[in-house]
Amino acid sequence: MTNTTLRSVISDARLVAGKDLRLEWRSRVTLNQLLPFALLVLVLFAFALDPDRSVLKDATPGLFWLAVLFSTLLAIQRAFAVETVDGIIDALRISGLDPAGIFLGKAAGIALHLLVVEAALLVGVTVMYGASPSGLLLVVATSIAATAGLAAAGAVYGVLAAGLRVRDTLLPILWLPVVAPLLIGATQAFGSAYEKSSGAGWRWCGLLGAFAVLYTAIGFVAFEPLLEES
Amino acid sequence: MIAVLNAMVLAASDWSYVAGAYIIVVGVLATYSAAVIIRGRKVGKQLPAKDRRWSSE
Amino acid sequence: MTSSTPGQRAGRFDMHPDGTASHGSRVLGSILLIAVAIFLIVALVASPPDGAGADAMGDMVRIMYVHVPVAIACYTAFMVTAFASAMYLWKRTEGWDCLAAASVEVGIVFTVLTLATGSIWGHTAWGTWWEWDPRLTSTALMFVMYLGYLALRRAVVDPQSRAKQAAVLGLISFINVPIVHYSVDWWRSLHQTATIGRLDPTIDGLKLFALLFGMVLALLLYAWLMLHRFRLQWVETQVEAKGLDTALAERRAEAVADGGVR
């Protein structure tokens, strides 16, 4: 890829992400629905597991990332639902924007939503589960790496399911097994961040980063044929 | 005596696992093959033989 | 691959006129029937139980003679799907799409068998039907992934977009398999290292023969199933295309008839 095409990809990505964020700013769907949903999941976990704080505290890394995973599903569906109404996706397809740029923009939009959700969840588990991380740097690095992977894979599978009548039920069974490695990695990394030993945590963090890079590459290649058919 | 009996019971239960595994494998493969062949005959009716290259008509 | 002259058709290999069988598939099928019978005798009767030793498997070793072969067949099936998907994206001919779709379904059958036999073996080794063994766990995830592939095929109406989307998914899914496998492997290795399929490397004689025989047999069974399943897929594709054509023609005829009346 030459330098100029890379630059146009990035500017296209910025255009798409900017549009999605402006849309969010006007509709406040994330603020009014996604955040409450994520926090609700935290409360539901407490109901399911016992109000006993020690259980919740021990399970915090896994519960945190499960809550993120469920919220991501909603974020992906939202990101592509705004495109499929009124044939906007056709407009996107013939807009002349680089498909790789559209992919990057969509993924960036989802990622930003997720980072907000994760920040809220971090406060949530600290307050409600009484779990405070000791390796804050690892927590931040893990969140960024895992979010990038979730968003990149989410954009790929989101466009695959977009436009189908069964998209809401199809997306979870296509996407969740794929991001199972992310759930494992992020949970393990958080586990070591919350238990004060950061040795294996950084290794898992590296795995998350590798996943994000891989799925960004897949998105660059696969988004064009998928967008054509969605 | 009891040791022998124990060994026999253990061996028998081993064999029931082995038999179960083989029955499942053979049964599932046979059922699936039959299903595919029957489905093929049903759908094949809707297509003239000249469009089915393997058919020797 | 399976052409036959009319003369050969008569006699034992008489085929159903509408079926997916051909002379070649009949011959392969007959050989396989005999081979399966021989395999069952070798695996269940002729070969000795696993010998003495601390972790000897006894008669349970016989489960390995089917578990390992069906596992190999399921990975082969998904490899064929990935290859056919790539070929479809390159050549854009429906044959490759049919091959990919057929191979996924056959692969899922073998995956179910892998999970079932692995779970049965695990029950005697660990005492529970399901242990979070890396291989079993990643196979289960792979199973769900390819069920999703079939679900996508069913969801897309237009044949061309279905083929294209499925091809992309078939390729990505195959990339996912090793990622899932290694992450689960790494995850479990923190806790334990129990793994199915730890066969004694010095395994020899009839036991080794039973295992290798099983592997060859499973791959041939896969090939035979694919002959039938691929043809079924092909016929379904043709019927679907034809159905669209005739529906359009009928619609057109109706329109003409209506015009004539008025």
Coordinates of C-alpha atoms in Angstrom, one line a residue:
Chain A
M1 CA 0.0 0.0 0.0
T2 CA 1.4 3.3 -1.0
N3 CA 1.6 6.3 1.2
T4 CA -1.1 8.3 -0.5
T5 CA -3.7 5.4 -0.4
L6 CA -2.9 4.9 3.2
R7 CA -3.5 8.5 3.9
S8 CA -6.8 8.4 2.0
V9 CA -7.8 5.3 3.9
I10 CA -7.2 7.1 7.2
S11 CA -9.1 10.2 6.1
D12 CA -12.0 8.1 5.0
A13 CA -11.9 6.3 8.3
R14 CA -12.0 9.6 10.1
L15 CA -15.0 10.6 8.0
V16 CA -16.9 7.5 8.8
A17 CA -16.0 7.4 12.5
G18 CA -16.8 11.2 12.8
K19 CA -20.2 10.6 11.2
D20 CA -21.0 7.8 13.6
L21 CA -19.9 9.8 16.7
R22 CA -21.9 12.8 15.6
L23 CA -24.9 10.5 15.2
E24 CA -24.2 9.2 18.7
W25 CA -23.9 12.7 20.1
R26 CA -27.3 13.6 18.7
S27 CA -29.1 10.3 19.6
R28 CA -27.3 9.5 22.8
V29 CA -27.9 5.8 22.4
T30 CA -24.7 4.8 24.1
L31 CA -25.1 7.2 26.9
N32 CA -28.7 6.3 27.5
Q33 CA -28.8 2.6 26.7
L34 CA -25.4 1.0 26.4
L35 CA -24.0 2.3 29.7
P36 CA -27.1 1.4 31.8
F37 CA -27.1 -2.0 30.1
A38 CA -23.5 -2.7 31.1
L39 CA -24.1 -1.6 34.7
L40 CA -27.3 -3.7 34.8
V41 CA -25.3 -6.8 33.8
L42 CA -23.0 -6.1 36.8
V43 CA -26.0 -6.1 39.1
L44 CA -27.4 -9.2 37.5
F45 CA -24.1 -11.0 38.0
A46 CA -24.4 -10.2 41.7
F47 CA -27.9 -11.6 41.8
A48 CA -26.7 -14.8 40.1
L49 CA -23.6 -15.3 42.1
D50 CA -24.5 -14.3 45.6
P51 CA -24.2 -10.9 47.2
D52 CA -21.1 -12.3 48.9
R53 CA -18.4 -9.9 48.0
S54 CA -15.5 -12.4 48.0
V55 CA -17.0 -14.4 45.2
L56 CA -17.7 -11.4 43.1
K57 CA -14.3 -10.0 43.9
D58 CA -12.6 -13.2 42.8
A59 CA -14.6 -13.4 39.6
T60 CA -14.3 -9.7 38.8
P61 CA -11.9 -10.0 35.7
G62 CA -14.2 -12.6 34.0
L63 CA -17.4 -10.7 34.9
F64 CA -16.0 -7.4 33.7
W65 CA -15.1 -8.8 30.3
L66 CA -18.4 -10.7 29.9
A67 CA -20.2 -7.5 30.5
V68 CA -18.0 -5.8 27.9
L69 CA -18.7 -8.7 25.5
F70 CA -22.4 -8.3 25.8
S71 CA -22.2 -4.6 25.4
T72 CA -20.1 -5.0 22.3
L73 CA -22.8 -7.1 20.7
L74 CA -25.2 -4.2 21.1
A75 CA -22.6 -1.7 19.9
I76 CA -21.9 -3.7 16.8
Q77 CA -25.6 -4.0 16.0
R78 CA -26.1 -0.3 16.6
A79 CA -23.2 0.6 14.3
F80 CA -24.6 -1.3 11.4
A81 CA -28.3 -0.7 12.1
V82 CA -27.7 3.0 11.4
E83 CA -26.4 2.0 8.0
T84 CA -29.0 -0.5 6.9
V85 CA -32.1 1.7 7.3
D86 CA -33.4 3.4 4.2
G87 CA -30.7 1.9 2.0
I88 CA -28.0 4.1 3.5
I89 CA -25.6 1.2 3.0
D90 CA -26.0 1.5 -0.7
A91 CA -25.0 5.1 -0.4
L92 CA -22.0 4.1 1.6
R93 CA -21.1 1.5 -1.0
I94 CA -21.2 3.9 -3.9
S95 CA -19.8 6.8 -1.9
G96 CA -16.4 6.3 -3.4
L97 CA -14.9 5.9 0.1
D98 CA -12.2 3.2 0.4
P99 CA -13.8 0.0 1.9
A100 CA -10.7 -0.3 4.1
G101 CA -11.4 3.2 5.3
I102 CA -15.0 2.4 6.1
F103 CA -13.9 -0.7 8.0
L104 CA -11.4 1.3 10.0
G105 CA -13.9 4.1 10.7
K106 CA -16.6 1.6 11.8
A107 CA -14.1 -0.2 14.1
A108 CA -12.9 3.0 15.5
G109 CA -16.4 4.1 16.3
I110 CA -17.2 0.9 18.0
A111 CA -13.9 1.0 19.9
L112 CA -14.6 4.5 21.3
H113 CA -18.0 3.4 22.5
L114 CA -16.5 0.4 24.2
L115 CA -13.8 2.5 25.9
V116 CA -16.5 4.6 27.5
V117 CA -18.4 1.5 28.6
E118 CA -15.2 0.0 30.0
A119 CA -14.4 3.1 32.0
A120 CA -17.9 3.0 33.5
L121 CA -17.5 -0.7 34.3
L122 CA -14.2 -0.2 35.9
V123 CA -15.8 2.3 38.3
G124 CA -18.7 -0.2 38.7
V125 CA -16.6 -3.1 39.8
T126 CA -14.6 -1.0 42.1
V127 CA -17.6 0.3 43.8
M128 CA -20.0 -2.6 43.7
Y129 CA -17.6 -5.6 43.8
G130 CA -14.9 -4.0 45.9
A131 CA -12.2 -4.9 43.5
S132 CA -9.5 -2.4 42.9
P133 CA -6.6 -3.1 40.5
S134 CA -3.1 -2.9 41.6
G135 CA -1.4 -2.9 38.1
L136 CA -3.2 0.1 36.6
L137 CA -0.9 0.2 33.6
L138 CA -1.7 -3.4 32.7
V139 CA -5.4 -2.7 33.1
V140 CA -5.2 0.2 30.7
A141 CA -3.0 -1.6 28.2
T142 CA -5.3 -4.7 28.3
S143 CA -8.4 -2.6 27.8
I144 CA -7.0 -0.9 24.8
A145 CA -5.6 -4.0 23.2
A146 CA -8.7 -6.1 23.8
T147 CA -11.0 -3.2 22.7
A148 CA -9.1 -2.9 19.4
G149 CA -9.5 -6.7 18.8
L150 CA -13.2 -6.7 19.7
A151 CA -14.0 -3.7 17.5
A152 CA -12.0 -5.0 14.5
A153 CA -13.6 -8.5 14.7
G154 CA -16.9 -6.8 15.4
A155 CA -16.8 -4.6 12.3
V156 CA -15.9 -7.7 10.1
Y157 CA -18.8 -9.8 11.4
G158 CA -21.1 -6.9 11.8
V159 CA -21.0 -6.1 8.1
L160 CA -21.4 -9.8 7.3
A161 CA -24.6 -10.0 9.2
A162 CA -25.9 -6.5 8.3
G163 CA -28.8 -6.5 6.0
L164 CA -29.9 -10.0 6.8
R165 CA -33.3 -10.5 8.4
V166 CA -31.8 -12.7 11.0
R167 CA -28.9 -10.5 11.8
D168 CA -29.7 -10.0 15.5
T169 CA -29.6 -13.7 16.2
L170 CA -26.9 -14.6 13.7
L171 CA -24.3 -12.1 14.9
P172 CA -23.8 -13.6 18.4
I173 CA -23.2 -17.2 17.2
L174 CA -20.8 -16.0 14.5
W175 CA -18.9 -13.5 16.6
L176 CA -18.8 -14.9 20.1
P177 CA -16.8 -18.0 19.4
V178 CA -14.3 -15.9 17.4
V179 CA -13.6 -13.6 20.3
A180 CA -13.4 -16.4 22.9
P181 CA -9.6 -16.0 22.8
L182 CA -10.0 -12.3 23.7
L183 CA -12.2 -13.2 26.6
I184 CA -9.6 -15.7 27.8
G185 CA -6.7 -13.3 27.3
A186 CA -8.3 -10.2 28.8
T187 CA -9.6 -12.1 31.8
Q188 CA -6.2 -13.7 32.5
A189 CA -4.5 -10.3 32.0
F190 CA -7.0 -8.6 34.4
G191 CA -6.6 -11.5 36.8
S192 CA -2.9 -10.8 37.2
A193 CA -3.5 -7.0 37.3
Y194 CA -6.0 -7.5 40.2
E195 CA -3.8 -10.0 42.0
K196 CA -0.7 -7.9 42.0
S197 CA 1.4 -10.2 39.9
S198 CA 1.9 -8.9 36.4
G199 CA 4.2 -11.6 35.0
A200 CA 1.9 -13.6 32.7
G201 CA -0.4 -10.7 32.3
W202 CA 1.8 -8.9 29.9
R203 CA 2.1 -12.0 27.8
W204 CA -1.7 -12.3 27.5
C205 CA -1.8 -8.6 26.7
G206 CA 0.6 -9.3 23.8
L207 CA -1.7 -12.0 22.6
L208 CA -4.6 -9.5 22.6
G209 CA -2.5 -7.1 20.6
A210 CA -1.6 -9.7 18.1
F211 CA -5.3 -10.6 17.7
A212 CA -6.2 -6.9 17.1
V213 CA -3.5 -6.6 14.4
L214 CA -4.6 -9.8 12.7
Y215 CA -8.3 -8.8 12.6
T216 CA -7.4 -5.3 11.4
A217 CA -5.6 -7.0 8.5
I218 CA -8.5 -9.4 7.9
G219 CA -10.8 -6.4 7.9
F220 CA -8.7 -4.5 5.3
V221 CA -8.9 -7.4 3.0
A222 CA -12.4 -8.9 3.7
F223 CA -14.4 -5.7 4.1
E224 CA -14.7 -4.9 0.4
P225 CA -16.3 -8.2 -0.7
L226 CA -18.6 -8.2 2.4
L227 CA -19.7 -4.6 1.9
E228 CA -20.6 -5.4 -1.7
E229 CA -23.0 -8.1 -0.7
S230 CA -24.5 -6.7 2.5
Chain B
M1 CA -12.0 -63.3 44.9
I2 CA -13.3 -59.8 45.5
A3 CA -10.3 -58.5 43.6
V4 CA -11.2 -60.7 40.6
L5 CA -14.8 -59.6 40.7
N6 CA -13.8 -56.0 40.9
A7 CA -11.5 -56.4 37.9
M8 CA -14.4 -58.1 36.0
V9 CA -16.8 -55.3 36.8
L10 CA -14.2 -52.7 35.8
A11 CA -13.5 -54.5 32.5
A12 CA -17.2 -54.8 31.8
S13 CA -17.7 -51.1 32.3
D14 CA -14.7 -50.4 30.1
W15 CA -16.3 -52.4 27.4
S16 CA -19.6 -50.6 27.7
Y17 CA -17.8 -47.3 27.1
V18 CA -16.0 -48.8 24.1
A19 CA -19.2 -50.2 22.7
G20 CA -21.0 -47.0 23.3
A21 CA -18.3 -45.0 21.4
Y22 CA -18.3 -47.5 18.4
I23 CA -22.1 -47.6 18.3
I24 CA -22.3 -43.8 18.2
V25 CA -19.7 -43.5 15.5
V26 CA -21.1 -46.2 13.2
G27 CA -24.7 -45.2 13.9
V28 CA -24.3 -41.5 13.2
L29 CA -22.2 -42.1 10.1
A30 CA -24.7 -44.7 8.7
T31 CA -27.7 -42.4 9.5
Y32 CA -26.1 -39.4 7.9
S33 CA -25.1 -41.3 4.8
A34 CA -28.7 -42.6 4.4
A35 CA -30.1 -39.1 5.0
V36 CA -27.8 -37.6 2.3
I37 CA -28.6 -40.4 -0.2
I38 CA -32.4 -40.1 0.3
R39 CA -32.3 -36.3 0.1
G40 CA -30.3 -36.7 -3.1
R41 CA -32.9 -38.9 -4.7
K42 CA -35.7 -36.6 -3.7
V43 CA -34.1 -33.4 -5.0
G44 CA -32.6 -35.3 -8.0
K45 CA -36.1 -35.9 -9.3
Q46 CA -36.6 -32.2 -9.9
L47 CA -33.6 -32.1 -12.2
P48 CA -33.4 -33.8 -15.6
A49 CA -30.6 -36.5 -15.8
K50 CA -28.6 -34.5 -18.4
D51 CA -27.9 -31.9 -15.8
R52 CA -26.5 -34.5 -13.5
R53 CA -23.1 -35.2 -15.0
W54 CA -22.4 -38.3 -12.9
S55 CA -25.7 -39.9 -13.9
S56 CA -25.0 -42.3 -16.8
E57 CA -28.2 -41.7 -18.8
Chain C
M1 CA -13.6 -38.4 -11.7
T2 CA -16.5 -40.8 -11.7
S3 CA -17.5 -41.2 -15.3
S4 CA -18.8 -44.6 -16.3
T5 CA -19.9 -46.2 -19.6
P6 CA -23.5 -47.4 -19.8
G7 CA -22.4 -51.0 -20.2
Q8 CA -20.8 -51.1 -16.7
R9 CA -24.1 -50.0 -15.1
A10 CA -25.8 -53.3 -15.2
G11 CA -25.8 -55.9 -12.5
R12 CA -24.6 -55.4 -9.0
F13 CA -24.1 -51.7 -9.3
D14 CA -27.6 -50.8 -10.4
M15 CA -28.3 -47.3 -9.3
H16 CA -31.3 -45.3 -8.4
P17 CA -32.1 -43.1 -11.5
D18 CA -32.4 -39.9 -9.5
G19 CA -29.8 -40.6 -6.9
T20 CA -26.4 -39.1 -6.3
A21 CA -24.6 -42.4 -6.8
S22 CA -22.3 -43.1 -9.7
H23 CA -20.4 -46.2 -10.7
G24 CA -17.3 -44.9 -8.9
S25 CA -19.1 -44.0 -5.7
R26 CA -20.7 -47.5 -5.7
V27 CA -17.3 -49.2 -6.0
L28 CA -15.8 -47.0 -3.3
G29 CA -18.8 -47.6 -1.1
S30 CA -18.7 -51.4 -1.4
I31 CA -15.0 -51.4 -0.6
L32 CA -15.6 -49.2 2.4
L33 CA -18.3 -51.5 3.7
I34 CA -15.9 -54.5 3.7
A35 CA -13.1 -52.3 5.1
V36 CA -15.3 -51.1 8.0
A37 CA -16.1 -54.7 8.9
I38 CA -12.4 -55.6 8.9
F39 CA -11.6 -52.5 10.9
L40 CA -14.2 -53.4 13.5
I41 CA -12.7 -56.9 13.9
V42 CA -9.1 -55.5 14.1
A43 CA -10.0 -52.7 16.5
L44 CA -12.4 -54.6 18.8
V45 CA -11.2 -58.2 18.7
A46 CA -7.8 -58.8 17.1
S47 CA -5.8 -56.0 18.7
P48 CA -4.7 -56.4 22.3
P49 CA -5.7 -54.1 25.1
D50 CA -3.2 -51.5 26.2
G51 CA -0.6 -53.3 28.3
A52 CA 0.6 -52.9 31.8
G53 CA 1.9 -49.7 33.2
A54 CA 0.9 -46.8 35.4
D55 CA -1.2 -45.0 32.8
A56 CA -2.1 -48.0 30.6
M57 CA -5.5 -47.5 29.0
G58 CA -6.6 -51.2 28.9
D59 CA -9.5 -51.7 26.6
M60 CA -10.2 -48.0 26.5
V61 CA -7.4 -47.6 24.0
R62 CA -9.9 -48.9 21.5
I63 CA -11.8 -45.6 21.7
M64 CA -8.7 -44.0 20.3
Y65 CA -8.9 -46.0 17.1
V66 CA -12.1 -44.1 16.2
H67 CA -11.5 -40.9 18.1
V68 CA -8.3 -39.9 16.5
P69 CA -9.5 -40.8 12.9
V70 CA -12.7 -38.9 13.1
A71 CA -10.9 -35.9 14.6
I72 CA -8.5 -36.0 11.6
A73 CA -11.4 -36.3 9.2
C74 CA -13.1 -33.2 10.7
Y75 CA -10.0 -31.1 10.4
T76 CA -9.5 -32.3 6.9
A77 CA -13.1 -31.3 6.0
F78 CA -12.7 -27.8 7.3
M79 CA -9.3 -27.5 5.5
V80 CA -11.1 -28.5 2.3
T81 CA -13.7 -25.8 3.0
A82 CA -11.1 -23.2 3.4
F83 CA -9.4 -24.2 0.2
A84 CA -12.7 -24.3 -1.7
S85 CA -13.6 -20.9 -0.3
A86 CA -10.3 -19.4 -1.5
M87 CA -10.8 -21.0 -4.9
Y88 CA -14.3 -19.6 -5.1
L89 CA -13.1 -16.1 -4.4
W90 CA -10.6 -16.6 -7.1
K91 CA -12.6 -18.4 -9.8
R92 CA -16.1 -17.5 -8.9
T93 CA -17.6 -20.8 -10.1
E94 CA -20.4 -22.4 -8.2
G95 CA -18.7 -25.8 -8.1
W96 CA -16.2 -24.4 -5.5
D97 CA -19.1 -23.0 -3.5
C98 CA -20.8 -26.3 -3.5
L99 CA -17.6 -28.1 -2.4
A100 CA -17.2 -25.6 0.5
A101 CA -20.8 -26.0 1.7
A102 CA -20.8 -29.8 1.4
S103 CA -17.5 -30.1 3.2
V104 CA -18.7 -28.0 6.2
E105 CA -21.8 -30.2 6.7
V106 CA -19.8 -33.5 6.5
G107 CA -17.1 -31.9 8.8
I108 CA -19.8 -31.0 11.4
V109 CA -20.9 -34.6 11.5
F110 CA -17.3 -35.7 12.1
T111 CA -16.9 -32.9 14.7
V112 CA -19.9 -34.2 16.6
L113 CA -18.3 -37.7 16.6
T114 CA -15.0 -36.2 17.8
L115 CA -16.7 -34.5 20.7
A116 CA -18.8 -37.6 21.6
T117 CA -15.9 -40.1 21.5
G118 CA -13.6 -37.6 23.3
S119 CA -16.2 -37.1 26.0
I120 CA -16.7 -40.8 26.5
W121 CA -12.9 -41.4 26.7
G122 CA -12.7 -38.4 29.1
H123 CA -15.3 -39.9 31.4
T124 CA -13.1 -42.9 32.1
A125 CA -9.9 -40.9 32.3
W126 CA -11.2 -38.0 34.4
G127 CA -14.5 -39.3 35.8
T128 CA -16.5 -36.4 34.3
W129 CA -18.2 -36.2 30.9
W130 CA -16.7 -32.8 30.3
E131 CA -13.3 -31.6 31.4
W132 CA -11.9 -28.3 30.1
D133 CA -9.4 -30.2 28.0
P134 CA -7.8 -27.8 25.5
R135 CA -8.5 -30.0 22.5
L136 CA -12.1 -30.8 23.4
T137 CA -12.8 -27.2 24.3
S138 CA -11.4 -25.7 21.1
T139 CA -13.2 -28.4 19.1
A140 CA -16.5 -27.4 20.7
L141 CA -15.9 -23.8 19.8
M142 CA -15.0 -24.8 16.2
F143 CA -18.2 -26.8 16.1
V144 CA -20.3 -23.7 17.0
M145 CA -18.3 -21.6 14.5
Y146 CA -19.1 -23.9 11.6
L147 CA -22.8 -24.1 12.7
G148 CA -22.7 -20.4 12.3
Y149 CA -21.4 -20.9 8.7
L150 CA -24.4 -23.1 7.9
A151 CA -26.7 -20.6 9.5
L152 CA -25.3 -17.8 7.4
R153 CA -25.8 -19.9 4.2
R154 CA -29.4 -20.4 5.2
A155 CA -30.0 -16.8 6.0
V156 CA -28.8 -15.3 2.7
V157 CA -31.3 -15.5 -0.1
D158 CA -29.4 -14.4 -3.2
P159 CA -27.2 -17.3 -4.4
Q160 CA -24.4 -15.1 -5.5
S161 CA -24.1 -13.1 -2.4
R162 CA -24.5 -16.3 -0.3
A163 CA -21.6 -17.9 -2.1
K164 CA -19.4 -14.8 -1.7
Q165 CA -20.2 -14.2 2.0
A166 CA -19.9 -17.8 2.8
A167 CA -16.5 -18.0 1.1
V168 CA -15.1 -15.1 3.1
L169 CA -16.5 -16.7 6.3
G170 CA -15.1 -20.1 5.4
L171 CA -11.7 -18.6 5.1
I172 CA -11.8 -16.5 8.2
S173 CA -13.2 -19.4 10.3
F174 CA -10.2 -21.5 9.3
I175 CA -7.8 -18.7 10.4
N176 CA -9.7 -18.7 13.7
V177 CA -9.3 -22.4 14.4
P178 CA -5.6 -22.2 15.4
I179 CA -6.0 -19.0 17.3
V180 CA -8.8 -20.5 19.4
H181 CA -6.8 -23.7 19.8
Y182 CA -3.6 -22.0 21.1
S183 CA -5.4 -19.6 23.4
V184 CA -7.4 -22.4 25.0
D185 CA -4.3 -24.5 25.2
W186 CA -2.3 -21.7 26.8
W187 CA -5.2 -21.0 29.2
R188 CA -5.5 -24.6 30.3
S189 CA -1.7 -25.2 30.6
L190 CA -1.7 -22.8 33.5
H191 CA -3.8 -25.3 35.4
Q192 CA -3.1 -28.8 34.1
T193 CA -1.8 -30.7 31.1
A194 CA -4.3 -33.5 30.7
T195 CA -4.9 -34.0 27.1
I196 CA -6.7 -36.5 25.0
G197 CA -4.7 -38.5 22.5
R198 CA -1.5 -39.0 24.5
L199 CA -0.8 -42.3 22.9
D200 CA 2.3 -44.2 23.9
P201 CA 4.9 -43.2 21.3
T202 CA 6.2 -46.8 21.4
I203 CA 2.8 -48.1 20.3
D204 CA 3.4 -50.9 17.8
G205 CA 2.0 -54.0 16.1
L206 CA -1.7 -54.4 15.8
K207 CA -2.5 -51.3 17.9
L208 CA -0.6 -49.1 15.6
F209 CA -2.2 -50.9 12.6
A210 CA -5.7 -50.3 14.0
L211 CA -5.0 -46.6 14.5
L212 CA -3.5 -46.1 11.0
F213 CA -6.2 -48.3 9.4
G214 CA -8.8 -46.1 11.2
M215 CA -7.2 -42.9 9.9
V216 CA -7.2 -44.1 6.3
L217 CA -10.7 -45.4 6.6
A218 CA -12.0 -42.1 8.1
L219 CA -10.5 -40.1 5.2
L220 CA -11.9 -42.5 2.6
L221 CA -15.3 -42.3 4.4
Y222 CA -15.1 -38.6 4.2
A223 CA -14.3 -38.8 0.5
W224 CA -17.2 -41.1 -0.2
L225 CA -19.6 -38.9 1.8
M226 CA -18.3 -35.9 0.0
L227 CA -19.1 -37.5 -3.4
H228 CA -22.7 -37.8 -2.4
R229 CA -23.0 -34.6 -0.4
F230 CA -21.3 -32.5 -3.1
R231 CA -23.7 -33.8 -5.8
L232 CA -26.6 -33.2 -3.5
Q233 CA -25.4 -29.6 -3.1
W234 CA -24.9 -29.3 -6.8
V235 CA -28.5 -30.5 -7.6
E236 CA -29.9 -28.2 -5.0
T237 CA -28.1 -25.2 -6.5
Q238 CA -29.3 -26.1 -10.0
V239 CA -32.9 -26.6 -8.8
E240 CA -32.8 -23.3 -7.0
A241 CA -31.6 -21.5 -10.1
K242 CA -34.1 -23.3 -12.2
G243 CA -36.9 -22.5 -9.8
L244 CA -36.1 -18.8 -10.1
D245 CA -36.1 -19.1 -13.9
T246 CA -39.4 -21.0 -14.1
A247 CA -41.0 -18.6 -11.6
L248 CA -39.9 -15.7 -13.8
A249 CA -41.1 -17.4 -16.9
E250 CA -44.5 -18.2 -15.4
R251 CA -44.9 -14.6 -14.2
R252 CA -44.1 -13.4 -17.7
A253 CA -46.6 -15.9 -19.3
E254 CA -49.3 -14.7 -16.9
A255 CA -48.6 -11.1 -17.8
V256 CA -48.9 -12.0 -21.5
A257 CA -52.1 -13.9 -20.9
D258 CA -53.6 -11.1 -18.9
G259 CA -52.7 -8.6 -21.7
G260 CA -54.4 -10.9 -24.3
V261 CA -57.6 -11.0 -22.4
R262 CA -57.8 -7.3 -22.0

